[in-house]
Amino acid sequence: MGNGAKYIIPNLKKACQIIEYIAESDRGYTISEISKDMLIPRTSVMRILKTLESEDFVSQNENNYLLSKKLVRIALLALDKTSLRKIASPYLKELSELTQETAHIAVLSGDKSLLIDVCDSPNPLCVASRSGTYVDLYFSSTGKVFLAYAIDDADEFYKDKEFEKHTENTSITIQDIKKDIEETCKNGYGFDDEEFRVGVRCLAAPIWGRDGEVIGSIGITAGSEALSIKKRDNIATHVKNIAAKIGDEYSMKS
């Protein structure tokens, strides 16, 4: 037994494991499900969850427990201290000024894309995103980047997944999603063509790390007219150039 083992608090360790377990589900889990799946006595699970709920770390939706937004805020505070978010901040502003649109940066978090920073458009009428937002990969521009460059097997990744159709343009079959992946690889950027919200388009490019891995994705959100098909290539050039700058600086400093 290691020297530090005697200082471990068993129920605190279980609480950490439960938080990580709940984070993997969109719908959350009941006390009984957590107890059965994690082999923890039901009474212990209930006490841990009630404690976490009292501190606003989890919340209830009917009988299901989900993570609260407080944990997202804590995660963002931690990300403030990490190099990628810090390095990207001035480049987000540069991209927003170049395109006159809202710019954002995301990282892959489980099976979703997590926006870790946003720079609002200088225009008074803009399409806004918010830091801390989780979005599915199959319909978001940043998500398509991760599907194309960070996920090895889309079939396995989306096995037994039910897709939600947000607009008429949302891809909801694995065949269509694979076509989107091929298009992303061909163009070097992911494109959301009103797939989540009518009248809104997004474009994002991969940020490459020193070892050739995708460490993040940077993009813009705009109205469909501002990000028209005619303007797409020009805007994509700006986004890819900024992504390259972030990747270069990150690689030098990491």
C-alpha angles and dihedrals in degrees: 000000000000120000091248096051094086090061095056115111107217098210092046089052089050090049090055090049092049092051090052091047094050090048090066094064131073094201098039127225138271123238090253093051093050092047093050098042097043098036092234120140112262093236091054092049091050093050093047093048093047089051092048089047092052088056091046094244092123134023135197129244102188101306096338123098119218134176115267130232089251090074089051089054090050090050091051091051088054090048089054086069095049121094101237096059092042093048093046097050099085091040091054089056091048092051092048091052093046094051099026087227138108111278127203141178125212140186130204109261114181106303095339142070113247119204106221099176139013134191112198121227116263087231116097090225105057142142108248134209126184134226112249094036117140118207133181116255101228098066104028126084094228089045092053088054090056092045090052100043110018106035115075101196121024092186092057093039092055098036109144090000119147111215122216118220107220097171138359088270098055114117108229103170127074089234092058092043090054089052088054089051091052090049091050092051091047095050099034092233140071120242128200106198101194089303097139103025130017111245094022128101130181133194126191138176131203123258108218124211128215094269095051096262125128107249097176147336129244125197151141135252118213145155114275094251093050090049097040123161089254092055096040099091093049092049091045089057091056092047094048092047092052091046089054092050092052092047092050094050093044091051092050093050101039 
